[in-house]
XYZ file of N, CA and C in Angstrom:
765
model
N -14.729 -3.960 2.519
C -13.980 -3.967 3.271
C -13.085 -3.215 3.348
N -12.147 -2.945 4.470
C -11.470 -2.320 4.751
C -10.144 -2.211 4.030
N -9.396 -1.389 3.560
C -7.854 -1.438 2.448
C -7.124 -2.165 3.588
N -6.988 -1.887 4.659
C -5.774 -2.759 5.634
C -6.159 -4.050 5.851
N -7.245 -4.646 5.280
C -7.315 -5.971 5.772
C -7.289 -6.614 4.443
N -7.389 -6.326 3.426
C -7.387 -6.492 1.919
C -5.793 -7.613 1.979
N -6.094 -8.868 1.274
C -4.922 -9.547 1.160
C -3.524 -8.991 0.522
N -2.473 -9.373 0.791
C -1.313 -8.715 0.310
C -1.407 -9.202 -1.463
N -1.989 -10.350 -1.710
C -1.913 -10.358 -3.204
C -2.607 -9.011 -4.142
N -3.538 -8.434 -3.344
C -4.387 -7.393 -3.978
C -3.176 -6.142 -3.838
N -2.495 -5.858 -2.953
C -1.446 -4.988 -3.117
C -0.132 -5.533 -4.140
N 0.073 -6.789 -4.000
C 0.897 -6.991 -5.116
C 0.562 -6.514 -6.475
N -0.662 -6.687 -6.903
C -1.392 -6.594 -8.117
C -1.548 -5.399 -8.624
N -1.509 -4.434 -7.341
C -1.600 -2.944 -7.330
C -0.011 -2.194 -7.784
N 0.999 -3.044 -7.175
C 2.340 -2.596 -7.317
C 2.631 -3.078 -9.037
N 2.119 -4.015 -9.729
C 2.166 -4.473 -10.888
C 1.582 -3.272 -11.714
N 0.440 -2.826 -11.241
C -0.059 -1.654 -12.149
C 0.336 -0.565 -12.274
N 1.097 -0.060 -10.806
C 1.675 1.099 -10.493
C 3.038 0.917 -11.544
N 3.928 -0.215 -11.798
C 4.828 -0.061 -12.531
C 4.473 0.035 -13.855
N 3.522 -0.477 -14.524
C 2.923 -0.245 -15.685
C 2.741 1.194 -15.711
N 2.211 1.954 -15.121
C 1.667 3.335 -15.396
C 2.949 4.476 -15.173
N 3.921 4.308 -14.386
C 5.250 4.976 -14.658
C 5.828 4.700 -15.729
N 5.817 3.686 -16.225
C 6.703 2.919 -17.273
C 6.025 4.092 -18.521
N 4.523 4.018 -18.385
C 4.101 4.804 -19.725
C 4.283 6.295 -19.744
N 4.198 6.421 -17.914
C 4.543 8.248 -17.866
C 6.159 8.449 -18.424
N 7.219 7.492 -18.302
C 8.300 7.915 -18.523
C 8.099 7.870 -20.072
N 7.686 7.250 -20.967
C 7.645 7.126 -22.253
C 7.312 8.399 -22.684
N 5.716 9.138 -21.989
C 4.779 10.150 -22.644
C 5.354 11.190 -21.746
N 6.047 11.172 -20.950
C 6.511 12.568 -20.648
C 8.104 13.351 -20.373
N 8.673 12.209 -21.483
C 10.087 12.290 -21.383
C 10.308 13.470 -22.269
N 9.657 13.971 -23.085
C 9.927 15.406 -23.943
C 9.375 16.668 -22.920
N 8.734 16.463 -22.106
C 8.395 18.027 -21.019
C 9.595 18.062 -20.407
N 9.419 19.463 -19.786
C 10.497 19.768 -18.829
C 10.228 18.537 -17.397
N 10.888 17.684 -17.591
C 10.720 16.794 -16.591
C 9.231 16.300 -16.233
N 9.241 15.169 -15.563
C 7.851 14.484 -15.358
C 7.051 15.064 -14.665
N 5.761 15.387 -15.049
C 4.572 16.210 -14.237
C 3.819 15.431 -13.378
N 3.914 14.175 -13.253
C 2.783 13.138 -12.692
C 3.641 13.112 -11.342
N 3.034 12.771 -10.394
C 3.578 12.841 -8.718
C 2.588 11.850 -8.507
N 3.349 10.688 -7.800
C 2.673 9.506 -6.966
C 2.360 10.115 -5.674
N 1.148 9.986 -4.908
C 0.888 10.519 -3.517
C -0.001 9.333 -2.968
N -0.117 9.414 -1.828
C -0.959 8.069 -0.902
C 0.259 7.036 -0.609
N -0.706 5.835 -0.215
C 0.066 4.810 0.400
C 1.637 4.438 -0.308
N 1.544 4.348 -1.375
C 2.410 4.113 -2.234
C 3.940 5.182 -2.344
N 3.670 6.153 -2.082
C 4.648 7.409 -1.983
C 4.881 7.312 -0.758
N 3.906 6.734 0.591
C 4.710 6.213 1.728
C 5.458 4.942 1.740
N 5.127 4.476 0.923
C 6.185 2.797 0.670
C 7.491 3.234 0.262
N 7.770 4.607 -0.801
C 8.665 4.524 -1.303
C 10.128 5.317 -0.449
N 9.489 6.071 1.200
C 10.231 5.948 2.469
C 10.413 4.779 3.070
N 9.650 4.276 3.299
C 9.596 3.331 4.237
C 8.674 2.119 3.778
N 8.991 0.954 2.880
C 8.605 -0.385 2.523
C 8.018 -1.069 3.786
N 6.859 -0.454 4.475
C 6.498 -1.108 5.490
C 4.924 -1.992 4.741
N 4.299 -1.552 4.314
C 2.867 -2.025 3.412
C 2.702 -1.862 2.123
N 2.636 -0.689 1.535
C 2.044 -0.323 0.376
C 0.555 0.223 0.054
N 0.132 -0.211 -0.992
C -1.181 0.353 -1.093
C -2.182 -0.554 -2.086
N -3.577 -0.669 -2.011
C -4.249 -1.209 -3.307
C -4.615 -0.009 -4.263
N -5.058 1.120 -3.595
C -5.356 2.409 -4.225
C -4.069 2.938 -4.781
N -4.163 3.685 -5.882
C -3.218 4.464 -6.591
C -3.486 6.083 -6.703
N -2.652 6.907 -6.332
C -3.082 8.260 -6.053
C -2.080 8.858 -7.025
N -2.389 9.729 -8.106
C -1.236 10.438 -8.668
C -2.163 11.971 -8.908
N -1.132 12.879 -9.080
C -1.534 14.211 -9.455
C -0.875 14.516 -10.625
N -1.303 15.039 -11.645
C -1.115 15.124 -12.717
C -1.849 16.717 -13.335
N -1.193 16.780 -14.829
C -2.098 17.766 -15.510
C -3.124 17.401 -16.274
N -3.732 17.981 -17.154
C -5.207 17.944 -17.856
C -4.569 16.669 -18.960
N -3.501 17.362 -19.573
C -3.387 16.554 -20.932
C -2.862 14.823 -20.359
N -1.863 15.082 -19.603
C -1.269 13.750 -19.133
C -2.575 12.544 -18.230
N -3.245 13.311 -18.024
C -4.713 12.748 -16.956
C -5.317 12.005 -18.069
N -5.845 12.762 -18.930
C -6.635 12.425 -20.434
C -5.801 11.284 -20.772
N -4.588 11.401 -21.433
C -3.894 10.447 -22.079
C -3.803 8.878 -21.359
N -3.691 9.170 -20.012
C -3.199 7.903 -18.941
C -4.599 7.493 -18.971
N -5.650 8.075 -18.602
C -6.816 7.263 -18.749
C -7.137 6.484 -19.892
N -6.910 7.283 -21.088
C -7.214 6.370 -22.197
C -6.438 5.060 -22.206
N -5.196 5.162 -22.018
C -4.146 4.127 -21.864
C -4.800 3.091 -20.892
N -4.799 3.319 -19.616
C -5.783 2.576 -18.754
C -6.983 1.816 -18.915
N -7.911 2.482 -19.617
C -9.218 2.060 -20.236
C -8.829 1.174 -21.367
N -7.958 1.395 -22.146
C -7.525 0.603 -23.359
C -6.720 -0.603 -23.674
N -5.632 -0.295 -22.752
C -4.771 -1.238 -22.516
C -4.592 -1.947 -21.240
N -5.017 -1.395 -19.951
C -5.018 -2.005 -18.875
C -6.074 -2.588 -18.324
N -7.762 -2.488 -19.011
C -9.001 -2.731 -18.389
C -9.276 -2.012 -17.153
N -9.220 -0.654 -17.101
C -9.754 0.024 -16.299
C -10.869 0.432 -16.767
N -12.094 0.852 -15.966
C -13.034 1.394 -16.310
C -13.548 2.590 -15.426
N -13.857 3.936 -15.919
C -14.328 4.895 -15.045
C -14.988 4.518 -13.931
N -14.856 5.271 -12.700
C -16.156 5.137 -11.586
C -16.527 6.402 -11.080
N -17.726 6.805 -10.985
C -18.538 7.995 -10.569
C -17.847 7.522 -9.012
N -17.523 8.597 -8.271
C -16.969 8.580 -6.715
C -17.182 9.931 -6.534
N -18.273 10.141 -5.538
C -18.551 11.638 -4.914
C -17.109 12.271 -4.447
N -16.359 11.543 -3.997
C -15.189 11.767 -3.124
C -14.101 12.048 -4.312
N -13.869 11.493 -5.315
C -12.923 11.595 -5.901
C -13.739 11.310 -7.389
N -13.923 12.427 -7.888
C -14.903 12.328 -9.728
C -13.932 11.807 -10.846
N -12.755 11.915 -10.780
C -11.959 11.390 -11.800
C -11.031 10.496 -11.075
N -11.769 9.287 -11.663
C -11.405 7.792 -10.958
C -11.794 6.367 -11.786
N -10.913 5.833 -12.017
C -10.978 4.539 -12.807
C -10.705 3.399 -11.596
N -11.005 2.345 -12.010
C -11.492 1.232 -11.368
C -11.254 -0.287 -12.199
N -10.247 -1.327 -11.465
C -10.097 -2.246 -12.357
C -10.416 -3.449 -11.338
N -11.182 -4.209 -11.561
C -11.446 -5.845 -10.721
C -10.300 -6.740 -10.885
N -9.941 -7.332 -9.974
C -8.599 -8.192 -10.018
C -9.208 -9.327 -9.329
N -8.752 -10.536 -9.267
C -9.302 -11.591 -8.538
C -9.327 -11.467 -6.736
N -8.195 -10.623 -6.623
C -8.006 -10.221 -4.955
C -8.769 -8.816 -4.486
N -9.591 -8.402 -5.432
C -10.517 -7.234 -4.993
C -10.225 -6.099 -6.000
N -10.347 -5.091 -5.658
C -10.319 -3.745 -6.681
C -9.503 -2.742 -6.650
N -8.987 -2.476 -7.735
C -7.788 -1.263 -7.479
C -8.415 -0.359 -8.271
N -7.991 0.893 -7.627
C -8.823 2.259 -7.728
C -7.637 3.300 -8.123
N -7.736 4.182 -8.920
C -6.889 5.138 -9.618
C -7.717 6.504 -9.449
N -6.809 7.321 -8.722
C -7.587 8.626 -8.681
C -6.689 9.704 -8.781
N -7.296 10.549 -9.740
C -6.265 11.528 -10.329
C -6.900 13.089 -9.655
N -5.681 13.826 -9.558
C -5.852 15.126 -8.858
C -5.015 16.103 -9.765
N -5.385 17.352 -9.629
C -4.400 18.418 -10.392
C -4.057 19.025 -9.801
N -3.047 20.186 -9.770
C -2.199 21.061 -9.096
C -3.446 22.097 -8.854
N -4.588 22.332 -9.436
C -5.325 23.357 -9.868
C -6.396 22.958 -8.761
N -6.917 21.841 -8.367
C -8.102 21.569 -7.637
C -8.171 21.946 -6.273
N -9.255 22.176 -6.098
C -9.756 23.115 -4.772
C -10.006 21.851 -3.945
N -9.056 21.926 -3.141
C -8.565 20.454 -2.116
C -9.269 21.036 -0.439
N -10.423 20.989 -0.170
C -11.048 21.969 1.001
C -10.848 20.864 2.410
N -10.473 21.363 3.197
C -10.325 20.331 4.855
C -12.264 20.090 4.697
N -12.241 18.812 4.806
C -13.842 18.478 5.494
C -14.324 19.632 6.441
N -15.621 20.406 6.399
C -15.662 21.260 7.447
C -15.475 22.369 7.645
N -14.382 22.672 6.863
C -13.657 23.873 6.956
C -13.389 24.714 5.665
N -12.574 26.221 5.847
C -12.804 26.775 4.799
C -11.184 26.857 4.104
N -10.235 26.205 5.157
C -8.958 25.835 4.569
C -9.027 25.173 3.236
N -7.718 25.627 2.565
C -7.410 24.121 1.241
C -6.170 23.899 1.180
N -5.882 22.862 1.125
C -4.067 22.073 0.856
C -4.253 22.097 -0.590
N -3.898 22.765 -1.124
C -3.694 22.882 -2.509
C -2.699 21.800 -3.048
N -2.426 21.120 -4.253
C -1.451 19.938 -4.761
C -0.509 21.151 -5.279
N -0.750 22.216 -5.406
C 0.399 23.110 -5.786
C 1.755 23.285 -4.715
N 0.938 22.875 -3.590
C 2.289 23.062 -2.557
C 3.526 21.607 -2.933
N 2.974 21.105 -4.260
C 4.290 20.203 -4.865
C 5.056 20.992 -5.415
N 4.737 22.014 -5.680
C 6.038 22.734 -6.536
C 7.138 23.064 -5.891
N 8.366 22.373 -6.443
C 9.522 22.442 -5.763
C 9.791 21.498 -4.245
N 8.688 20.865 -4.218
C 8.889 19.756 -3.175
C 8.341 18.336 -3.564
N 9.170 17.885 -4.589
C 9.041 16.429 -5.069
C 10.384 15.967 -5.024
N 10.701 14.940 -5.121
C 11.777 14.104 -5.566
C 11.843 12.722 -6.101
N 12.835 12.276 -6.576
C 12.561 10.882 -6.877
C 13.074 9.577 -5.877
N 12.273 8.765 -5.683
C 12.584 7.796 -5.008
C 12.331 6.364 -5.747
N 12.869 5.295 -5.264
C 12.763 3.981 -5.775
C 11.176 3.236 -5.219
N 10.412 2.625 -5.792
C 9.286 1.818 -5.450
C 9.874 0.517 -5.301
N 10.239 0.004 -6.449
C 11.220 -0.996 -6.300
C 12.803 -0.821 -6.830
N 13.745 -1.710 -6.411
C 14.709 -1.258 -6.902
C 14.972 -1.237 -8.690
N 15.952 -0.056 -8.797
C 16.127 0.259 -10.418
C 14.663 0.926 -10.648
N 13.512 1.495 -10.109
C 12.535 1.935 -10.469
C 11.804 2.848 -9.743
N 12.304 4.435 -10.353
C 12.235 5.264 -9.379
C 10.842 6.105 -10.077
N 10.043 6.893 -8.825
C 8.987 7.649 -9.235
C 9.131 8.872 -8.555
N 8.565 9.871 -9.125
C 8.237 11.088 -8.355
C 7.428 11.473 -7.121
N 7.655 11.403 -5.825
C 6.662 11.870 -5.114
C 6.778 12.923 -4.259
N 5.817 13.308 -3.480
C 6.224 14.594 -2.692
C 7.283 14.557 -1.348
N 7.930 15.806 -0.964
C 9.244 15.193 0.026
C 8.203 14.690 1.374
N 9.013 14.121 2.299
C 8.518 13.521 3.346
C 7.634 14.369 3.989
N 7.977 15.489 4.297
C 7.249 16.392 5.389
C 5.959 16.929 4.691
N 5.990 17.031 3.051
C 4.659 17.300 2.725
C 3.912 16.287 2.520
N 4.328 14.969 2.499
C 3.664 13.545 2.527
C 2.827 13.671 3.755
N 3.962 13.837 4.451
C 3.023 13.900 6.102
C 1.935 15.093 5.865
N 1.718 16.298 5.561
C 0.689 16.944 5.599
C -0.437 16.344 4.722
N -0.067 15.744 3.580
C -1.260 15.348 2.945
C -1.763 14.290 3.595
N -0.921 13.324 4.227
C -1.805 12.906 5.210
C -2.273 12.693 6.198
N -2.009 14.069 6.959
C -2.725 14.305 8.154
C -4.399 14.864 7.132
N -3.918 15.452 6.403
C -5.493 16.052 5.586
C -6.650 14.730 5.511
N -5.830 13.604 5.066
C -6.462 12.479 4.759
C -7.130 12.350 5.822
N -6.459 12.021 6.942
C -6.560 11.720 8.470
C -8.062 12.481 9.042
N -8.108 13.663 8.777
C -8.543 14.877 9.170
C -10.074 14.500 8.389
N -9.860 14.568 7.030
C -10.923 14.630 6.085
C -12.109 13.460 6.578
N -11.391 12.264 6.844
C -11.860 10.807 7.138
C -12.547 11.013 8.496
N -11.824 11.395 9.652
C -12.322 11.529 10.954
C -13.409 12.285 11.011
N -13.363 13.723 10.212
C -14.538 14.458 10.440
C -16.012 13.947 9.829
N -15.781 13.212 8.468
C -16.888 12.423 8.120
C -17.478 11.315 8.922
N -16.349 10.644 9.600
C -16.890 9.678 10.843
C -18.025 10.145 11.901
N -17.061 11.208 12.462
C -17.544 11.799 13.810
C -19.144 12.767 13.378
N -19.231 12.995 11.932
C -20.389 13.868 11.996
C -21.440 12.994 11.012
N -21.307 11.757 11.069
C -22.444 10.702 10.134
C -22.318 11.325 8.636
N -21.147 11.650 8.162
C -21.300 12.285 6.766
C -20.479 10.838 5.724
N -20.226 9.668 6.433
C -19.287 8.688 5.793
C -20.541 7.670 4.708
N -20.401 7.553 3.815
C -21.232 6.745 3.199
C -20.929 5.168 3.576
N -19.730 5.053 3.838
C -19.365 3.717 4.155
C -18.851 3.841 5.325
N -18.963 3.879 6.938
C -18.023 4.182 8.006
C -17.022 3.166 8.160
N -17.859 1.739 8.242
C -16.488 0.551 8.376
C -15.215 0.758 7.422
N -15.397 1.069 6.061
C -14.457 1.157 5.301
C -14.048 2.219 5.539
N -14.319 3.575 5.852
C -13.690 4.853 6.327
C -12.740 4.571 7.528
N -13.336 3.893 8.416
C -12.659 3.819 9.721
C -11.221 3.124 9.347
N -11.314 1.553 8.433
C -10.174 1.072 8.119
C -9.177 1.925 7.578
N -9.736 3.040 6.533
C -8.473 3.651 5.856
C -8.039 4.756 7.098
N -8.868 5.239 7.846
C -8.468 6.320 8.791
C -7.219 5.703 9.636
N -7.468 4.106 9.911
C -6.575 3.487 10.523
C -5.131 3.599 9.754
N -5.506 3.043 8.569
C -4.269 2.831 7.480
C -3.481 4.345 7.355
N -4.240 5.650 7.306
C -3.494 6.871 7.389
C -2.642 7.196 8.249
N -3.065 7.016 9.373
C -2.299 7.027 10.896
C -1.178 6.312 10.881
N -1.285 5.033 10.457
C -0.163 3.775 10.206
C 0.885 4.768 9.297
N 0.333 4.942 8.045
C 1.549 5.686 7.182
C 1.829 6.893 7.857
N 1.341 7.726 8.638
C 2.213 8.698 9.039
C 2.897 8.231 10.094
N 2.949 7.275 10.786
C 3.955 6.740 11.675
C 4.981 6.307 10.952
N 4.779 5.452 9.398
C 5.896 5.183 8.897
C 6.744 6.233 8.454
N 6.149 7.594 8.001
C 6.719 8.470 7.590
C 7.662 9.211 8.566
N 7.212 9.195 9.894
C 7.971 9.877 11.024
C 8.933 9.049 12.245
N 8.805 7.496 11.690
C 9.771 7.006 12.485
C 10.965 7.462 12.637
N 11.655 7.502 13.811
C 13.195 7.779 13.470
C 14.313 6.971 13.045
N 13.508 5.712 13.140
C 14.435 4.766 12.557
C 14.449 4.619 10.952
N 13.480 5.101 10.361
C 13.518 5.056 8.850
C 15.126 5.882 8.395
N 15.884 5.074 7.290
C 16.986 5.551 6.986
C 16.974 6.379 5.704
N 18.120 7.483 5.551
C 18.174 8.368 4.654
C 17.062 9.130 4.668
N 16.106 9.410 5.725
C 15.188 10.374 5.430
C 15.166 11.421 6.714
N 14.599 12.467 6.720
C 14.421 13.537 8.089
C 13.379 14.776 7.777
N 12.458 14.594 8.659
C 11.550 15.484 8.734
C 12.132 16.944 8.716
N 11.509 17.791 7.703
C 12.063 19.411 7.630
C 11.199 19.871 8.614
N 11.593 20.299 10.037
C 11.116 20.713 10.958
C 10.538 22.262 10.860
N 11.217 22.993 10.307
C 10.728 24.191 9.657
C 9.545 24.323 8.769
N 9.831 23.385 7.638
C 8.416 23.394 6.905
C 6.969 22.614 7.474
N 7.558 21.725 8.661
C 6.349 21.030 9.022
C 5.691 22.103 10.108
N 6.341 23.033 10.564
C 5.917 24.206 11.768
C 4.983 25.276 10.704
N 5.500 25.541 9.670
C 4.804 26.762 8.842
C 3.538 25.909 8.466
N 3.695 24.516 8.026
C 2.166 24.010 7.676
C 1.381 23.763 8.572
N 1.647 23.309 10.157
C 0.937 23.756 11.024
C 0.483 25.001 11.593
N 1.383 25.961 11.734
C 0.846 27.244 11.805
C -0.490 27.476 10.774
N -0.297 27.337 9.491
C -1.090 27.221 8.641
C -2.815 26.570 8.690
N -2.547 25.348 9.306
C -3.511 24.639 9.615
C -3.253 23.748 10.977
N -3.459 24.797 11.871
C -3.347 24.292 13.411
C -4.424 23.282 13.796
N -5.191 22.902 13.040
C -6.236 21.781 13.557
C -5.737 20.680 13.176
N -4.512 20.533 12.593
C -4.000 19.227 12.134
C -3.154 19.197 13.561
N -2.715 19.875 14.501
C -1.914 19.518 15.625
C -2.720 18.244 16.225
N -3.864 18.325 16.213
C -4.871 17.711 17.033
C -4.898 16.136 16.327
N -4.978 16.516 15.013
C -4.681 14.971 14.092
C -3.344 14.118 14.737
N -2.332 14.887 15.058
C -0.900 14.312 15.086
C -1.281 13.810 16.838
N -2.087 14.759 17.784
C -2.074 14.077 19.157
C -2.903 12.950 19.320
N -3.866 12.653 18.315
C -4.671 11.647 18.451
C -3.952 10.400 17.924
N -3.079 10.047 17.207
C -2.322 9.014 16.755
C -1.624 8.239 17.649
N -1.390 8.480 19.157
C -0.822 7.551 20.284
C -1.791 6.989 20.897
N -2.980 7.525 20.830
C -4.362 6.614 21.053
C -5.113 5.637 20.162
N -4.785 5.614 19.529
C -5.027 4.795 18.293
C -4.202 3.418 18.337
N -4.617 2.574 18.811
C -3.408 1.281 19.153
C -3.829 0.689 18.093
N -4.998 0.585 17.064
C -5.296 -0.288 16.087
C -4.290 0.395 15.080
N -3.807 1.569 14.839
C -2.813 1.957 13.925
C -1.786 2.078 14.390
N -1.277 1.850 15.598
C 0.070 1.113 16.404
C 0.092 0.094 16.065
N -0.723 -0.816 16.125
C -0.664 -2.180 15.979
C -0.270 -2.516 14.496
N -1.111 -2.011 13.674
C -0.919 -1.874 12.100
C 0.646 -1.843 11.802
N 1.230 -0.491 12.045
C 2.497 -0.304 11.818
C 3.445 -1.046 12.696
N 3.274 -1.570 13.599
C 4.019 -2.584 14.113
C 5.351 -1.936 14.888
N 6.045 -1.400 14.235
C 7.373 -0.908 14.588
C 7.590 0.206 15.309
N 6.787 0.664 16.011
C 7.021 1.640 17.169
C 5.965 1.105 18.295
N 6.278 1.467 19.813
C 5.239 1.370 20.776
C 4.750 2.555 20.839
N 3.312 2.277 21.701
C 2.994 3.275 22.016
C 3.904 4.650 22.865
N 4.336 4.106 23.840
C 5.443 4.999 24.138
C 6.402 6.010 23.296
N 6.959 4.886 22.588
C 7.480 5.770 21.379
C 7.122 6.581 20.472
N 5.334 6.226 20.283
C 4.651 7.021 18.991
C 4.340 8.517 19.828
N 3.872 8.118 20.942
C 3.819 9.667 21.838
C 4.978 10.374 21.990
N 6.241 10.159 22.381
C 7.370 10.760 22.533
C 7.787 11.067 21.096
N 7.511 10.781 20.342
C 8.036 10.834 18.725
C 7.001 12.212 18.343
N 5.898 12.315 18.596
C 4.746 12.843 18.173
C 4.742 14.325 19.247
N 5.261 14.312 20.503
C 5.391 15.138 21.422
C 6.620 16.318 21.150
N 7.648 15.403 20.481
C 8.894 15.887 20.293
C 9.065 16.902 19.003
N 8.296 16.002 17.884
C 8.091 16.633 16.788
C 7.223 18.176 16.988
N 6.098 17.938 17.756
C 5.392 19.107 17.825
C 6.303 20.220 18.296
N 6.760 20.031 19.638
C 7.935 20.897 20.484
C 8.684 21.802 19.616
N 9.404 20.790 18.740
C 10.322 21.162 17.771
C 9.818 22.452 16.621
N 8.723 21.852 15.920
C 8.194 22.408 14.887
C 7.511 23.840 15.326
N 6.588 23.725 16.534
C 5.921 24.954 17.290
C 6.529 25.992 17.436
N 7.787 25.575 18.220
C 8.564 26.235 18.582
C 9.433 27.412 17.605
N 10.038 26.127 16.743
C 10.764 26.525 15.564
C 10.068 28.074 14.733
N 8.993 27.547 14.130
C 8.192 28.724 13.766
C 8.164 30.369 14.368
N 8.019 29.989 15.708
C 7.879 31.119 16.740
C 9.272 32.042 17.190
N 10.525 31.630 16.628
C 11.728 31.952 16.837
C 11.768 33.434 16.271
């Protein structure tokens, strides 16, 4: 079943697990030079624009915290290791509403774009994270908004490539995930979001490094399913917003 069609109760269960995870992180990373674990993915998007949430939980951490946190999740929260060719460091938990999957990455992971030699390293997070609230009074560390857009564009690129080239092990599921990724991108670039701003210069730098991601942005206005899923922007608004962002970002890079 595609993530986008799962019941809201599955998302609520995921949020409960997310809160417990970051309670553990607060307690166990408090003696380090700041927390090292960063929340990425759909829940990070939610911290900027609480439009949907996620069932999966995506974390970037170091090997020590990952090992300790996986032990906690297995022994205290009922998660079990899951072998996944897309994400080898994964634990999962079956709940009445579905399955919650937690993926772990580290800053040293080699994260190549599907079908390409270019890499999108999690070390991009260095110096580009901030504290934001998932629920009132409960802050977590997430990527800066513009970097999160880049991460979501990479996810969209990878899924689109696998689908187009017959490399997806579950095309129906991955198509639903691609729709959600595009809707999350809309949630991040929506000009009506309060207290947020796209860093045009940084966006231009990353699009210059990964020029094929321009196509990923340009495809979004044609994905009516993603637009209808987000529901807060018309197709015309989406097209105008993306055209304007690309104009500003690419012009700014070459000034």
